[in-house]
Steps between C-alpha positions, in 0.01 A plus 500: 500500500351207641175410328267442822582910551435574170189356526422600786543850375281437172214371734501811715516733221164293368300504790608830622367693193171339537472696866672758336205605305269474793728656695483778290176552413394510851734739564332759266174391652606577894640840393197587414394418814332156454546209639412232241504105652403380188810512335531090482137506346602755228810244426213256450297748306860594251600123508177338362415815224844440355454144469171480384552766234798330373334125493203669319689641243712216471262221523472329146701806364785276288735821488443771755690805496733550774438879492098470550584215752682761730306799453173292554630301813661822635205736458224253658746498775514841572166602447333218650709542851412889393141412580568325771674848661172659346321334708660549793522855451112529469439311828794695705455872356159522372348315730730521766527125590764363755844471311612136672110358471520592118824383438501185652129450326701586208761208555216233532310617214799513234585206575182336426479658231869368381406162633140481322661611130812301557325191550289592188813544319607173585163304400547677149816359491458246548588413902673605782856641350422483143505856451734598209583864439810377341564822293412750756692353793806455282462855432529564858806278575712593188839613638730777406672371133844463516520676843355149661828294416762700618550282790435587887432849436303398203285230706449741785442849367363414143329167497143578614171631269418840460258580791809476772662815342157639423427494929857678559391756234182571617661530856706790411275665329255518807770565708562893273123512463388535840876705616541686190165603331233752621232195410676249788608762740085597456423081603724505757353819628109284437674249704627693822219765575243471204274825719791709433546359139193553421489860653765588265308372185618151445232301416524219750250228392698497123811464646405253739308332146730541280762351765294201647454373144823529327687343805250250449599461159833506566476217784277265259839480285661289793182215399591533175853467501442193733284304230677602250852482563540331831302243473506465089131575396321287710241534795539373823194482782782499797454787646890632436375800327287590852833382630737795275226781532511470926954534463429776292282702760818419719728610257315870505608512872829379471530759200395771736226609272803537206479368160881475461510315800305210413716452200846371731157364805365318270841284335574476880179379569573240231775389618374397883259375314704232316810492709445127586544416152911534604422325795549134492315250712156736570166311566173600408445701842878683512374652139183647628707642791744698211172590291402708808805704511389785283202575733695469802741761351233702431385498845817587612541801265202587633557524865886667420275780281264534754756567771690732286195708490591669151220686278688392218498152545138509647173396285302816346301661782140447418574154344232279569257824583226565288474871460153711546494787335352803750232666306439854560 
């Protein structure tokens, strides 16, 4: 197989999973009902706490445990995009703030907050791209042994760190918890009429919680895969991350509101997105045009769903809604 293909595959694959994990953690949020924007800021949020925790640990450590580097780097990720879903859930449910104001306030303020400790990160280091999380990023980016050299299929099925097989897992497993259990069949209930959920004794503001902050969790993986593995341990004040979390709001439409869906969306999604690397002769302006395809797919999903008019392929009911309780 020609190696511009293969690549091409192997780039996809990388940049998909990072909207993959987005993708899917926003997808738990909205069928719950809410809508949360912020989903590029809680990237930030999972992105920075990863690194940070890992160059802390690592910083003037002469032999740091690969174990402790991933369970550190991993945890600060999760919990600290976690918060950020906290957070949000406080503003939208207990105080009933407007969904798209809070998550777009969301989106500004993680990435500060990224920004501000990244460049802190990089003064300790020592400058702009001196960061060295040597240990924890290789930890990230170690392949499949043995599996890795078995030629093409080894390169493109087996040749990528641990988190890409960890986002297809964690798809199928929210794809039998919210069809198969009494737990997601209760969310999805939260997320289409929570007055009637509620009337038959599901406790709407902890599923809505519980929900908000785990997708949250979930989505702050895709920042940490994308300092870790895609990008090597490093931090980078470009704004790609912003970039990522925005496809991976698309990809939850172009998923139809299914986890399982955003696994195949979001590979496709990588591979508009890189197609012009098999392109010869492309200048600077025909690549933006190609890095635009996956929204403009999206958009056309979009408008074929809407016209289909089908309740299974439509977003949860009272998505976006914030629900008041009638008090009797």
């Amino acid at each position: 197989m020609n190696n511009q293909i293969i690549q091409l595959i192997q780039s996809a694959i990388q940049f998909g999973t990072v909207i993959m994990f987005g993708a899917i953690g926003e997808i738990l949020t909205e069928k719950s009902g809410n809508l949360n924007l912020g989903v590029p800021g809680i990237m930030y949020l999972g992105g920075i706490a990863g690194l940070a925790a890992s160059f802390l640990y690592e910083f003037n450590n002469p032999d740091p445990s690969k174990l402790v580097c991933l369970l550190l780097s991993f945890l600060a990720a999760f919990l600290a995009a976690a918060l950020g879903g906290l957070l949000y859930s406080f503003l939208t449910i207990t105080l009933r703030a407007n969904q798209n104001v809070t998550g777009l306030t969301l989106t500004i303020f993680g990435g500060g907050v990224a920004n501000f400790f990244g460049g802190t990160l990089n003064t300790m280091a020592g400058g702009v791209g001196q960061i060295s999380v040597a240990t924890t990023s290789s930890v990230y980016r170690a392949n499949i042994p043995g599996l890795s050299t078995m030629g093409v299929p080894g390169r493109l099925l087996f040749s990528y760190g641990f988190m890409v097989y960890l986002a297809i897992v964690v798809a199928i497993v929210m794809a039998w918890f919210l069809n198969r259990t009494r737990r997601g069949l209760n969310l999805r209930a939260v997320g289409e009429n929570p007055a009637t959920a509620d009337a038959a004794g599901i406790n709407v503001t902890r599923y809505k919680y519980v929900a908000t902050c785990v997708g949250a969790g979930i989505s702050g993986l895709g920042g940490l895969y994308y300092t870790m593995d895609y990008i090597k341990g490093t931090w980078a004040n470009d704004g790609t991350i912003e970039s990522l979390g925005w496809l991976a709001v698309a990809l939850v439409i172009f998923a139809t509101w299914r986890s399982l869906n955003a696994v195949w969306g979001s590979y496709l999604f990588g591979l508009l997105f890189w197609v012009y690397l098999i392109i010869p002769g492309l200048g600077r302006r025909d690549i933006a045009l190609f890095n635009m395809l996956p929204y403009l797919v999206t958009i056309a999903v979009l408008i074929f769903v809407s016209l289909r008019n089908k309740k299974e392929n439509q977003p949860p009911a009272s998505l976006g809604l914030s629900y008041f309780r009638e008090e009797r």
